[in-house]
C-alpha positions as semicolon CSV with decimal commas, in nm:
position;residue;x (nm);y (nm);z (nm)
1;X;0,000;0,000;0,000
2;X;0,139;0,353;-0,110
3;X;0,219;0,637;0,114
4;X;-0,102;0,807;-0,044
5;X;-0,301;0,562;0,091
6;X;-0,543;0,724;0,360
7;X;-0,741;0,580;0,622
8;X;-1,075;0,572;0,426
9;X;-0,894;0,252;0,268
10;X;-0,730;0,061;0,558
11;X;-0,373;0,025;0,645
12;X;-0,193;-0,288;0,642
13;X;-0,131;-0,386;1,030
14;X;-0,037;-0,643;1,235
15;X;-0,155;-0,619;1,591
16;X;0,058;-0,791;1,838
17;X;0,146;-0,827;2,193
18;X;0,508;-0,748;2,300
19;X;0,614;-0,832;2,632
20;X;0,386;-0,718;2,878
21;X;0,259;-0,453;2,643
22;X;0,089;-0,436;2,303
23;X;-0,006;-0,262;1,971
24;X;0,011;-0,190;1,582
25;X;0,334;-0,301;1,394
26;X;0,329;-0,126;1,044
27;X;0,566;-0,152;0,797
28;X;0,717;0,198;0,701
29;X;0,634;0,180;0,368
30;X;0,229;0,156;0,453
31;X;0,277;0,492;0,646
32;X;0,262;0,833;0,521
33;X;0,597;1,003;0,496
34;X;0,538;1,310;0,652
35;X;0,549;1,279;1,005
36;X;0,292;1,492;1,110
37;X;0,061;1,319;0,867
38;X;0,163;0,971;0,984
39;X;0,139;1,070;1,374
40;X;-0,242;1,242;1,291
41;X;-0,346;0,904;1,151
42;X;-0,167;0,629;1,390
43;X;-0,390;0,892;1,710
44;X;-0,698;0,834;1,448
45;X;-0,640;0,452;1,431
46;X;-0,601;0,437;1,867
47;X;-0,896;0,662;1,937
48;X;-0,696;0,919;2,085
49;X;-0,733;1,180;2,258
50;X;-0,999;0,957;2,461
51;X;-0,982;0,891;2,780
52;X;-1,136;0,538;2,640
53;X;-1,030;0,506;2,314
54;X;-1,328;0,404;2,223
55;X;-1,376;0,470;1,848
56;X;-1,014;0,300;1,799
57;X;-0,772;0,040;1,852
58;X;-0,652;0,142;2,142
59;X;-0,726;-0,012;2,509
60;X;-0,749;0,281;2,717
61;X;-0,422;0,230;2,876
62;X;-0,095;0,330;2,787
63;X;0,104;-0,024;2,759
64;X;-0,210;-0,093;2,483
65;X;-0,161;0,268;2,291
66;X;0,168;0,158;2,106
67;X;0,347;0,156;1,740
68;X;0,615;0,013;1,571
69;X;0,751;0,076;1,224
70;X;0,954;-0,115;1,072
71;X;1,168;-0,147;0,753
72;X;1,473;-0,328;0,622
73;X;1,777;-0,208;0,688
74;X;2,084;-0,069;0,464
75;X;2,265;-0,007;0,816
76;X;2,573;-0,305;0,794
77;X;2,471;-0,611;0,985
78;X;2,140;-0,489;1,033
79;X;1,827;-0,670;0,950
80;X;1,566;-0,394;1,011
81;X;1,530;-0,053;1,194
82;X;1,245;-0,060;1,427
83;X;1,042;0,314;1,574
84;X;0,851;0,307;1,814
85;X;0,584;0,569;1,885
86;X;0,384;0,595;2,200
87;X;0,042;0,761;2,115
88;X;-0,117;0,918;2,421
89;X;-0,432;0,786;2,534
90;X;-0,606;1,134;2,646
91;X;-0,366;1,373;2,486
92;X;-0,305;1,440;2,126
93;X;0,060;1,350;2,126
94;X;0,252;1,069;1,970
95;X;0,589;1,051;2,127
96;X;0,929;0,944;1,975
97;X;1,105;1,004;2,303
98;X;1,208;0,638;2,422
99;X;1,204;0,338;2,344
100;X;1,037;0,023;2,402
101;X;1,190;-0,287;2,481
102;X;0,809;-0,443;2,537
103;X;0,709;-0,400;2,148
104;X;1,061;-0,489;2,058
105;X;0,985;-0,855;2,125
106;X;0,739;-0,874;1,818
107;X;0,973;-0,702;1,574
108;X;1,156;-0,994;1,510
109;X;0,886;-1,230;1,436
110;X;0,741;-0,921;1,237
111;X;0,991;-0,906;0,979
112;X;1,038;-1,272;0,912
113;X;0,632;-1,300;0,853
114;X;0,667;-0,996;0,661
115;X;0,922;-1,121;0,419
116;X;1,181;-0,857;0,576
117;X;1,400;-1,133;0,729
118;X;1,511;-1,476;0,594
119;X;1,459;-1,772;0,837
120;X;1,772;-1,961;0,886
121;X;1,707;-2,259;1,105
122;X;1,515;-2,356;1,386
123;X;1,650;-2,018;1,572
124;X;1,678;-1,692;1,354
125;X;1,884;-1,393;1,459
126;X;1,714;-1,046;1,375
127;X;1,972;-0,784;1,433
128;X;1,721;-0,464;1,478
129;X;1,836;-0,128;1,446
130;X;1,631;0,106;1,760
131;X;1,605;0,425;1,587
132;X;1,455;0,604;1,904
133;X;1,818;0,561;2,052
134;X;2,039;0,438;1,792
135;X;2,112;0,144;1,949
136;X;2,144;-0,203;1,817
137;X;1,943;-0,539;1,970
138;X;1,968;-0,857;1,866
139;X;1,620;-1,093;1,864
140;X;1,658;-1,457;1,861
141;X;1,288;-1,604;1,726
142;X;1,198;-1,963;1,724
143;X;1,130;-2,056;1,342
144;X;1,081;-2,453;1,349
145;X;1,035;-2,554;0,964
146;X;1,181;-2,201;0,876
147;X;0,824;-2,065;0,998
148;X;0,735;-1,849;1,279
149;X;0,578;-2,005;1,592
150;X;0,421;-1,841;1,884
151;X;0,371;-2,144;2,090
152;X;0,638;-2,239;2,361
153;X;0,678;-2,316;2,686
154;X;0,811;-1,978;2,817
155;X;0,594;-1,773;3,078
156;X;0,681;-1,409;3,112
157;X;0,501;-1,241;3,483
158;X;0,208;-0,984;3,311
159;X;0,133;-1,218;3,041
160;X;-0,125;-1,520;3,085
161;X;-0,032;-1,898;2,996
162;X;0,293;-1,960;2,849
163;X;0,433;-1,869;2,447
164;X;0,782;-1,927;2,233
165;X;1,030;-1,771;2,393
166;X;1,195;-1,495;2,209
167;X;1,528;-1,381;2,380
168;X;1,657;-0,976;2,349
169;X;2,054;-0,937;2,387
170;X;2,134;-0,539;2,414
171;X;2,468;-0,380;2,430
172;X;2,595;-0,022;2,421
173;X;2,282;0,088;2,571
174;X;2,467;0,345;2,788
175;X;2,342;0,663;2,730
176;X;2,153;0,595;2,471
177;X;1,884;0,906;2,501
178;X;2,088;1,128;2,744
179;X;2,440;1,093;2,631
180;X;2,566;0,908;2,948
181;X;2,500;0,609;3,195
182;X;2,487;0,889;3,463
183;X;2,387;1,231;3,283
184;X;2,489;1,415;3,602
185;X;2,825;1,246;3,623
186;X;2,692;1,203;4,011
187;X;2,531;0,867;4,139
188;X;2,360;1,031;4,330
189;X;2,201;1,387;4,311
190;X;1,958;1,551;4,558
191;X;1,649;1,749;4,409
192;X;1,396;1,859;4,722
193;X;1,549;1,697;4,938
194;X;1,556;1,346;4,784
195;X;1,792;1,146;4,698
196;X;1,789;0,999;4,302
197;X;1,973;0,795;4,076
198;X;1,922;0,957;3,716
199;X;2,054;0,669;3,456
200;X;2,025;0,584;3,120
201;X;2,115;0,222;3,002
202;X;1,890;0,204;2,745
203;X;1,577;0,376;2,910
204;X;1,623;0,743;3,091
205;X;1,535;0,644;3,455
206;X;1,509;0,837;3,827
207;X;1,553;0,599;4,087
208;X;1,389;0,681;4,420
209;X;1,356;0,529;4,716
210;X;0,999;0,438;4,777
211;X;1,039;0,547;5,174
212;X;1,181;0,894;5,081
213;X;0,850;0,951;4,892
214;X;0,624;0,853;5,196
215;X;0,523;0,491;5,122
216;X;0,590;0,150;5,119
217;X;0,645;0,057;4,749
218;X;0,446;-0,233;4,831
219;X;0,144;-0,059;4,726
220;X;-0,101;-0,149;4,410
221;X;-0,091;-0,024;4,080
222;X;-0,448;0,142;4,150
223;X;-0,340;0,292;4,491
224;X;-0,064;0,458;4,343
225;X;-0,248;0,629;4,076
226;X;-0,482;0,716;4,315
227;X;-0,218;0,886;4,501
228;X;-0,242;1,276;4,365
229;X;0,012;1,412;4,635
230;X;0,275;1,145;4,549
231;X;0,205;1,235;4,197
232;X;0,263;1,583;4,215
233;X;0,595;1,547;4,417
234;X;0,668;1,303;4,164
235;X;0,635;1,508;3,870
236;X;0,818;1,796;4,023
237;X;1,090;1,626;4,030
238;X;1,079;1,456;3,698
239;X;1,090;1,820;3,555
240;X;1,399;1,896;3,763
241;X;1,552;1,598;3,662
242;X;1,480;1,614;3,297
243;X;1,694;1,947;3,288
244;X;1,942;1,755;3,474
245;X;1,987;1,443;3,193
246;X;1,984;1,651;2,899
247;X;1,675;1,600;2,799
248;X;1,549;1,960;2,802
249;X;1,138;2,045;2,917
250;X;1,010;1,734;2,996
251;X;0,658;1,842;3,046
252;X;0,538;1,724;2,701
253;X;0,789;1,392;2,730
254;X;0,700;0,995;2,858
255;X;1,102;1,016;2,933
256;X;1,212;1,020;3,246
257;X;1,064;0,737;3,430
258;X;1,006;0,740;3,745
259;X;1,100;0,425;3,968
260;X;1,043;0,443;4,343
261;X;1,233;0,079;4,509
262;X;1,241;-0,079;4,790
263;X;1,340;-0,386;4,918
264;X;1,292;-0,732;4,717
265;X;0,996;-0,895;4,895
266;X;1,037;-1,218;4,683
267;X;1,374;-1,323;4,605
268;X;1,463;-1,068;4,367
269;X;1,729;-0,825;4,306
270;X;1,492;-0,462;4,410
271;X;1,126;-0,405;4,427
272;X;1,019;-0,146;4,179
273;X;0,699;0,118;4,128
274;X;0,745;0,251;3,783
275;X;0,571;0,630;3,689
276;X;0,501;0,577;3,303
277;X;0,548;0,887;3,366
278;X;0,197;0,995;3,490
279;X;0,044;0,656;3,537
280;X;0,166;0,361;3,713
281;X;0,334;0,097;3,534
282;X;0,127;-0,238;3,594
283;X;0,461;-0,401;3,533
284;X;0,812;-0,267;3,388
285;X;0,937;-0,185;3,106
286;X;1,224;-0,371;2,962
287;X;1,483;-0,125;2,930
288;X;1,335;0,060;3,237
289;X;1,424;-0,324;3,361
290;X;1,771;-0,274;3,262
291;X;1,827;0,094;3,356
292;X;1,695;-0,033;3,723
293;X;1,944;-0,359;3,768
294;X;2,206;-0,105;3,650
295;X;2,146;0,075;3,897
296;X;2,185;-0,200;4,173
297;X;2,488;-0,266;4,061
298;X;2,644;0,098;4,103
299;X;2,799;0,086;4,397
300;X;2,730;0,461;4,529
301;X;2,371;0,489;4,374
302;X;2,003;0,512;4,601
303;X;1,955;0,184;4,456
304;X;2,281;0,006;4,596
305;X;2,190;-0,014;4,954
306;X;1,869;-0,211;4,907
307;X;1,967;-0,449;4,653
308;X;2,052;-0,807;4,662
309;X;2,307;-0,884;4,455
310;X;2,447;-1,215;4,346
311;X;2,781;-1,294;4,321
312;X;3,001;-1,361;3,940
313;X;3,035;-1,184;3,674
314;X;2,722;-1,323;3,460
315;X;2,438;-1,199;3,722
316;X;2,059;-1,295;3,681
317;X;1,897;-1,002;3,828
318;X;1,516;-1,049;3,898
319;X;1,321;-0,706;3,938
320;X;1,043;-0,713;4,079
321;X;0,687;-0,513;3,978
322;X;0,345;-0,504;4,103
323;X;0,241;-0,827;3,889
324;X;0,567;-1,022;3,884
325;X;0,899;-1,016;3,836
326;X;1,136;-0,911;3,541
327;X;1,454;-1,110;3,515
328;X;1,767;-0,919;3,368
329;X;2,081;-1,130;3,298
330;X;2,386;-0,864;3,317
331;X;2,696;-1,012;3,217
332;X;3,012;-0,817;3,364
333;X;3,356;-0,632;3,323
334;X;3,474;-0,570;3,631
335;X;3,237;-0,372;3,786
336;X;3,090;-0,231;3,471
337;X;2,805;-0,411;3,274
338;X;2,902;-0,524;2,993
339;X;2,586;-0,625;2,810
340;X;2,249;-0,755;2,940
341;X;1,968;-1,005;2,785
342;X;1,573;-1,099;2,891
343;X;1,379;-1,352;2,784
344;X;1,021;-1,229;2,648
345;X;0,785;-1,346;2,445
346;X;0,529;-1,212;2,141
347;X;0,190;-1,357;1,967
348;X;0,029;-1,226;1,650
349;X;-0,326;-1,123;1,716
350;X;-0,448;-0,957;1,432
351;X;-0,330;-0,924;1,072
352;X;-0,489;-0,715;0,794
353;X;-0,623;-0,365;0,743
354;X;-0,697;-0,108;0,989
355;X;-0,911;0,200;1,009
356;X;-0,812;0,539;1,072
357;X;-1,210;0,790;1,235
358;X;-1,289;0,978;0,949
Protein backbone atom coordinates (compact mmCIF):
# COMPACT_ATOMS: atom_id res chain seq x y z
CA UNK A 1 0.00 0.00 0.00
CA UNK A 2 1.39 3.53 -1.10
CA UNK A 3 2.19 6.37 1.14
CA UNK A 4 -1.02 8.07 -0.44
CA UNK A 5 -3.01 5.62 0.91
CA UNK A 6 -5.43 7.24 3.60
CA UNK A 7 -7.41 5.80 6.22
CA UNK A 8 -10.75 5.72 4.26
CA UNK A 9 -8.94 2.52 2.68
CA UNK A 10 -7.30 0.61 5.58
CA UNK A 11 -3.73 0.25 6.45
CA UNK A 12 -1.93 -2.88 6.42
CA UNK A 13 -1.31 -3.86 10.30
CA UNK A 14 -0.37 -6.43 12.35
CA UNK A 15 -1.55 -6.19 15.91
CA UNK A 16 0.58 -7.91 18.38
CA UNK A 17 1.46 -8.27 21.93
CA UNK A 18 5.08 -7.48 23.00
CA UNK A 19 6.14 -8.32 26.32
CA UNK A 20 3.86 -7.18 28.78
CA UNK A 21 2.59 -4.53 26.43
CA UNK A 22 0.89 -4.36 23.03
CA UNK A 23 -0.06 -2.62 19.71
CA UNK A 24 0.11 -1.90 15.82
CA UNK A 25 3.34 -3.01 13.94
CA UNK A 26 3.29 -1.26 10.44
CA UNK A 27 5.66 -1.52 7.97
CA UNK A 28 7.17 1.98 7.01
CA UNK A 29 6.34 1.80 3.68
CA UNK A 30 2.29 1.56 4.53
CA UNK A 31 2.77 4.92 6.46
CA UNK A 32 2.62 8.33 5.21
CA UNK A 33 5.97 10.03 4.96
CA UNK A 34 5.38 13.10 6.52
CA UNK A 35 5.49 12.79 10.05
CA UNK A 36 2.92 14.92 11.10
CA UNK A 37 0.61 13.19 8.67
CA UNK A 38 1.63 9.71 9.84
CA UNK A 39 1.39 10.70 13.74
CA UNK A 40 -2.42 12.42 12.91
CA UNK A 41 -3.46 9.04 11.51
CA UNK A 42 -1.67 6.29 13.90
CA UNK A 43 -3.90 8.92 17.10
CA UNK A 44 -6.98 8.34 14.48
CA UNK A 45 -6.40 4.52 14.31
CA UNK A 46 -6.01 4.37 18.67
CA UNK A 47 -8.96 6.62 19.37
CA UNK A 48 -6.96 9.19 20.85
CA UNK A 49 -7.33 11.80 22.58
CA UNK A 50 -9.99 9.57 24.61
CA UNK A 51 -9.82 8.91 27.80
CA UNK A 52 -11.36 5.38 26.40
CA UNK A 53 -10.30 5.06 23.14
CA UNK A 54 -13.28 4.04 22.23
CA UNK A 55 -13.76 4.70 18.48
CA UNK A 56 -10.14 3.00 17.99
CA UNK A 57 -7.72 0.40 18.52
CA UNK A 58 -6.52 1.42 21.42
CA UNK A 59 -7.26 -0.12 25.09
CA UNK A 60 -7.49 2.81 27.17
CA UNK A 61 -4.22 2.30 28.76
CA UNK A 62 -0.95 3.30 27.87
CA UNK A 63 1.04 -0.24 27.59
CA UNK A 64 -2.10 -0.93 24.83
CA UNK A 65 -1.61 2.68 22.91
CA UNK A 66 1.68 1.58 21.06
CA UNK A 67 3.47 1.56 17.40
CA UNK A 68 6.15 0.13 15.71
CA UNK A 69 7.51 0.76 12.24
CA UNK A 70 9.54 -1.15 10.72
CA UNK A 71 11.68 -1.47 7.53
CA UNK A 72 14.73 -3.28 6.22
CA UNK A 73 17.77 -2.08 6.88
CA UNK A 74 20.84 -0.69 4.64
CA UNK A 75 22.65 -0.07 8.16
CA UNK A 76 25.73 -3.05 7.94
CA UNK A 77 24.71 -6.11 9.85
CA UNK A 78 21.40 -4.89 10.33
CA UNK A 79 18.27 -6.70 9.50
CA UNK A 80 15.66 -3.94 10.11
CA UNK A 81 15.30 -0.53 11.94
CA UNK A 82 12.45 -0.60 14.27
CA UNK A 83 10.42 3.14 15.74
CA UNK A 84 8.51 3.07 18.14
CA UNK A 85 5.84 5.69 18.85
CA UNK A 86 3.84 5.95 22.00
CA UNK A 87 0.42 7.61 21.15
CA UNK A 88 -1.17 9.18 24.21
CA UNK A 89 -4.32 7.86 25.34
CA UNK A 90 -6.06 11.34 26.46
CA UNK A 91 -3.66 13.73 24.86
CA UNK A 92 -3.05 14.40 21.26
CA UNK A 93 0.60 13.50 21.26
CA UNK A 94 2.52 10.69 19.70
CA UNK A 95 5.89 10.51 21.27
CA UNK A 96 9.29 9.44 19.75
CA UNK A 97 11.05 10.04 23.03
CA UNK A 98 12.08 6.38 24.22
CA UNK A 99 12.04 3.38 23.44
CA UNK A 100 10.37 0.23 24.02
CA UNK A 101 11.90 -2.87 24.81
CA UNK A 102 8.09 -4.43 25.37
CA UNK A 103 7.09 -4.00 21.48
CA UNK A 104 10.61 -4.89 20.58
CA UNK A 105 9.85 -8.55 21.25
CA UNK A 106 7.39 -8.74 18.18
CA UNK A 107 9.73 -7.02 15.74
CA UNK A 108 11.56 -9.94 15.10
CA UNK A 109 8.86 -12.30 14.36
CA UNK A 110 7.41 -9.21 12.37
CA UNK A 111 9.91 -9.06 9.79
CA UNK A 112 10.38 -12.72 9.12
CA UNK A 113 6.32 -13.00 8.53
CA UNK A 114 6.67 -9.96 6.61
CA UNK A 115 9.22 -11.21 4.19
CA UNK A 116 11.81 -8.57 5.76
CA UNK A 117 14.00 -11.33 7.29
CA UNK A 118 15.11 -14.76 5.94
CA UNK A 119 14.59 -17.72 8.37
CA UNK A 120 17.72 -19.61 8.86
CA UNK A 121 17.07 -22.59 11.05
CA UNK A 122 15.15 -23.56 13.86
CA UNK A 123 16.50 -20.18 15.72
CA UNK A 124 16.78 -16.92 13.54
CA UNK A 125 18.84 -13.93 14.59
CA UNK A 126 17.14 -10.46 13.75
CA UNK A 127 19.72 -7.84 14.33
CA UNK A 128 17.21 -4.64 14.78
CA UNK A 129 18.36 -1.28 14.46
CA UNK A 130 16.31 1.06 17.60
CA UNK A 131 16.05 4.25 15.87
CA UNK A 132 14.55 6.04 19.04
CA UNK A 133 18.18 5.61 20.52
CA UNK A 134 20.39 4.38 17.92
CA UNK A 135 21.12 1.44 19.49
CA UNK A 136 21.44 -2.03 18.17
CA UNK A 137 19.43 -5.39 19.70
CA UNK A 138 19.68 -8.57 18.66
CA UNK A 139 16.20 -10.93 18.64
CA UNK A 140 16.58 -14.57 18.61
CA UNK A 141 12.88 -16.04 17.26
CA UNK A 142 11.98 -19.63 17.24
CA UNK A 143 11.30 -20.56 13.42
CA UNK A 144 10.81 -24.53 13.49
CA UNK A 145 10.35 -25.54 9.64
CA UNK A 146 11.81 -22.01 8.76
CA UNK A 147 8.24 -20.65 9.98
CA UNK A 148 7.35 -18.49 12.79
CA UNK A 149 5.78 -20.05 15.92
CA UNK A 150 4.21 -18.41 18.84
CA UNK A 151 3.71 -21.44 20.90
CA UNK A 152 6.38 -22.39 23.61
CA UNK A 153 6.78 -23.16 26.86
CA UNK A 154 8.11 -19.78 28.17
CA UNK A 155 5.94 -17.73 30.78
CA UNK A 156 6.81 -14.09 31.12
CA UNK A 157 5.01 -12.41 34.83
CA UNK A 158 2.08 -9.84 33.11
CA UNK A 159 1.33 -12.18 30.41
CA UNK A 160 -1.25 -15.20 30.85
CA UNK A 161 -0.32 -18.98 29.96
CA UNK A 162 2.93 -19.60 28.49
CA UNK A 163 4.33 -18.69 24.47
CA UNK A 164 7.82 -19.27 22.33
CA UNK A 165 10.30 -17.71 23.93
CA UNK A 166 11.95 -14.95 22.09
CA UNK A 167 15.28 -13.81 23.80
CA UNK A 168 16.57 -9.76 23.49
CA UNK A 169 20.54 -9.37 23.87
CA UNK A 170 21.34 -5.39 24.14
CA UNK A 171 24.68 -3.80 24.30
CA UNK A 172 25.95 -0.22 24.21
CA UNK A 173 22.82 0.88 25.71
CA UNK A 174 24.67 3.45 27.88
CA UNK A 175 23.42 6.63 27.30
CA UNK A 176 21.53 5.95 24.71
CA UNK A 177 18.84 9.06 25.01
CA UNK A 178 20.88 11.28 27.44
CA UNK A 179 24.40 10.93 26.31
CA UNK A 180 25.66 9.08 29.48
CA UNK A 181 25.00 6.09 31.95
CA UNK A 182 24.87 8.89 34.63
CA UNK A 183 23.87 12.31 32.83
CA UNK A 184 24.89 14.15 36.02
CA UNK A 185 28.25 12.46 36.23
CA UNK A 186 26.92 12.03 40.11
CA UNK A 187 25.31 8.67 41.39
CA UNK A 188 23.60 10.31 43.30
CA UNK A 189 22.01 13.87 43.11
CA UNK A 190 19.58 15.51 45.58
CA UNK A 191 16.49 17.49 44.09
CA UNK A 192 13.96 18.59 47.22
CA UNK A 193 15.49 16.97 49.38
CA UNK A 194 15.56 13.46 47.84
CA UNK A 195 17.92 11.46 46.98
CA UNK A 196 17.89 9.99 43.02
CA UNK A 197 19.73 7.95 40.76
CA UNK A 198 19.22 9.57 37.16
CA UNK A 199 20.54 6.69 34.56
CA UNK A 200 20.25 5.84 31.20
CA UNK A 201 21.15 2.22 30.02
CA UNK A 202 18.90 2.04 27.45
CA UNK A 203 15.77 3.76 29.10
CA UNK A 204 16.23 7.43 30.91
CA UNK A 205 15.35 6.44 34.55
CA UNK A 206 15.09 8.37 38.27
CA UNK A 207 15.53 5.99 40.87
CA UNK A 208 13.89 6.81 44.20
CA UNK A 209 13.56 5.29 47.16
CA UNK A 210 9.99 4.38 47.77
CA UNK A 211 10.39 5.47 51.74
CA UNK A 212 11.81 8.94 50.81
CA UNK A 213 8.50 9.51 48.92
CA UNK A 214 6.24 8.53 51.96
CA UNK A 215 5.23 4.91 51.22
CA UNK A 216 5.90 1.50 51.19
CA UNK A 217 6.45 0.57 47.49
CA UNK A 218 4.46 -2.33 48.31
CA UNK A 219 1.44 -0.59 47.26
CA UNK A 220 -1.01 -1.49 44.10
CA UNK A 221 -0.91 -0.24 40.80
CA UNK A 222 -4.48 1.42 41.50
CA UNK A 223 -3.40 2.92 44.91
CA UNK A 224 -0.64 4.58 43.43
CA UNK A 225 -2.48 6.29 40.76
CA UNK A 226 -4.82 7.16 43.15
CA UNK A 227 -2.18 8.86 45.01
CA UNK A 228 -2.42 12.76 43.65
CA UNK A 229 0.12 14.12 46.35
CA UNK A 230 2.75 11.45 45.49
CA UNK A 231 2.05 12.35 41.97
CA UNK A 232 2.63 15.83 42.15
CA UNK A 233 5.95 15.47 44.17
CA UNK A 234 6.68 13.03 41.64
CA UNK A 235 6.35 15.08 38.70
CA UNK A 236 8.18 17.96 40.23
CA UNK A 237 10.90 16.26 40.30
CA UNK A 238 10.79 14.56 36.98
CA UNK A 239 10.90 18.20 35.55
CA UNK A 240 13.99 18.96 37.63
CA UNK A 241 15.52 15.98 36.62
CA UNK A 242 14.80 16.14 32.97
CA UNK A 243 16.94 19.47 32.88
CA UNK A 244 19.42 17.55 34.74
CA UNK A 245 19.87 14.43 31.93
CA UNK A 246 19.84 16.51 28.99
CA UNK A 247 16.75 16.00 27.99
CA UNK A 248 15.49 19.60 28.02
CA UNK A 249 11.38 20.45 29.17
CA UNK A 250 10.10 17.34 29.96
CA UNK A 251 6.58 18.42 30.46
CA UNK A 252 5.38 17.24 27.01
CA UNK A 253 7.89 13.92 27.30
CA UNK A 254 7.00 9.95 28.58
CA UNK A 255 11.02 10.16 29.33
CA UNK A 256 12.12 10.20 32.46
CA UNK A 257 10.64 7.37 34.30
CA UNK A 258 10.06 7.40 37.45
CA UNK A 259 11.00 4.25 39.68
CA UNK A 260 10.43 4.43 43.43
CA UNK A 261 12.33 0.79 45.09
CA UNK A 262 12.41 -0.79 47.90
CA UNK A 263 13.40 -3.86 49.18
CA UNK A 264 12.92 -7.32 47.17
CA UNK A 265 9.96 -8.95 48.95
CA UNK A 266 10.37 -12.18 46.83
CA UNK A 267 13.74 -13.23 46.05
CA UNK A 268 14.63 -10.68 43.67
CA UNK A 269 17.29 -8.25 43.06
CA UNK A 270 14.92 -4.62 44.10
CA UNK A 271 11.26 -4.05 44.27
CA UNK A 272 10.19 -1.46 41.79
CA UNK A 273 6.99 1.18 41.28
CA UNK A 274 7.45 2.51 37.83
CA UNK A 275 5.71 6.30 36.89
CA UNK A 276 5.01 5.77 33.03
CA UNK A 277 5.48 8.87 33.66
CA UNK A 278 1.97 9.95 34.90
CA UNK A 279 0.44 6.56 35.37
CA UNK A 280 1.66 3.61 37.13
CA UNK A 281 3.34 0.97 35.34
CA UNK A 282 1.27 -2.38 35.94
CA UNK A 283 4.61 -4.01 35.33
CA UNK A 284 8.12 -2.67 33.88
CA UNK A 285 9.37 -1.85 31.06
CA UNK A 286 12.24 -3.71 29.62
CA UNK A 287 14.83 -1.25 29.30
CA UNK A 288 13.35 0.60 32.37
CA UNK A 289 14.24 -3.24 33.61
CA UNK A 290 17.71 -2.74 32.62
CA UNK A 291 18.27 0.94 33.56
CA UNK A 292 16.95 -0.33 37.23
CA UNK A 293 19.44 -3.59 37.68
CA UNK A 294 22.06 -1.05 36.50
CA UNK A 295 21.46 0.75 38.97
CA UNK A 296 21.85 -2.00 41.73
CA UNK A 297 24.88 -2.66 40.61
CA UNK A 298 26.44 0.98 41.03
CA UNK A 299 27.99 0.86 43.97
CA UNK A 300 27.30 4.61 45.29
CA UNK A 301 23.71 4.89 43.74
CA UNK A 302 20.03 5.12 46.01
CA UNK A 303 19.55 1.84 44.56
CA UNK A 304 22.81 0.06 45.96
CA UNK A 305 21.90 -0.14 49.54
CA UNK A 306 18.69 -2.11 49.07
CA UNK A 307 19.67 -4.49 46.53
CA UNK A 308 20.52 -8.07 46.62
CA UNK A 309 23.07 -8.84 44.55
CA UNK A 310 24.47 -12.15 43.46
CA UNK A 311 27.81 -12.94 43.21
CA UNK A 312 30.01 -13.61 39.40
CA UNK A 313 30.35 -11.84 36.74
CA UNK A 314 27.22 -13.23 34.60
CA UNK A 315 24.38 -11.99 37.22
CA UNK A 316 20.59 -12.95 36.81
CA UNK A 317 18.97 -10.02 38.28
CA UNK A 318 15.16 -10.49 38.98
CA UNK A 319 13.21 -7.06 39.38
CA UNK A 320 10.43 -7.13 40.79
CA UNK A 321 6.87 -5.13 39.78
CA UNK A 322 3.45 -5.04 41.03
CA UNK A 323 2.41 -8.27 38.89
CA UNK A 324 5.67 -10.22 38.84
CA UNK A 325 8.99 -10.16 38.36
CA UNK A 326 11.36 -9.11 35.41
CA UNK A 327 14.54 -11.10 35.15
CA UNK A 328 17.67 -9.19 33.68
CA UNK A 329 20.81 -11.30 32.98
CA UNK A 330 23.86 -8.64 33.17
CA UNK A 331 26.96 -10.12 32.17
CA UNK A 332 30.12 -8.17 33.64
CA UNK A 333 33.56 -6.32 33.23
CA UNK A 334 34.74 -5.70 36.31
CA UNK A 335 32.37 -3.72 37.86
CA UNK A 336 30.90 -2.31 34.71
CA UNK A 337 28.05 -4.11 32.74
CA UNK A 338 29.02 -5.24 29.93
CA UNK A 339 25.86 -6.25 28.10
CA UNK A 340 22.49 -7.55 29.40
CA UNK A 341 19.68 -10.05 27.85
CA UNK A 342 15.73 -10.99 28.91
CA UNK A 343 13.79 -13.52 27.84
CA UNK A 344 10.21 -12.29 26.48
CA UNK A 345 7.85 -13.46 24.45
CA UNK A 346 5.29 -12.12 21.41
CA UNK A 347 1.90 -13.57 19.67
CA UNK A 348 0.29 -12.26 16.50
CA UNK A 349 -3.26 -11.23 17.16
CA UNK A 350 -4.48 -9.57 14.32
CA UNK A 351 -3.30 -9.24 10.72
CA UNK A 352 -4.89 -7.15 7.94
CA UNK A 353 -6.23 -3.65 7.43
CA UNK A 354 -6.97 -1.08 9.89
CA UNK A 355 -9.11 2.00 10.09
CA UNK A 356 -8.12 5.39 10.72
CA UNK A 357 -12.10 7.90 12.35
CA UNK A 358 -12.89 9.78 9.49
Amino acid sequence: MSNSSNAAHGIACMWMRGGTSKGGYFLASDLPSNVEARNALLASIMGSPDPRQIDGMGGADPLTSKVAIVNASTRPGVDVDYLFLQVSVDQAMVSDAQNCGNLLAGVGPFAIERGLVKPSSDTTQVTIFMENTEQTAIATVQTPNLQVTYQGDAHIDGVPGNAAPISLEFSDTAGSTCGALLPTGNEVDVIDGIEVTMIDNGMPCVILRASDMGIDGTESREALDNHVQLKDQLEKIRLQCGQLMNLGDVTDKTVPKMTMISAAEYGGVISTRTFIPHRCHASIGVLGAVSVATACLSKGSAARELANIPDGDQKSLAVEHPIGQTTIIATMDNSNVKSTAILRTANKLMDGVVFGTP
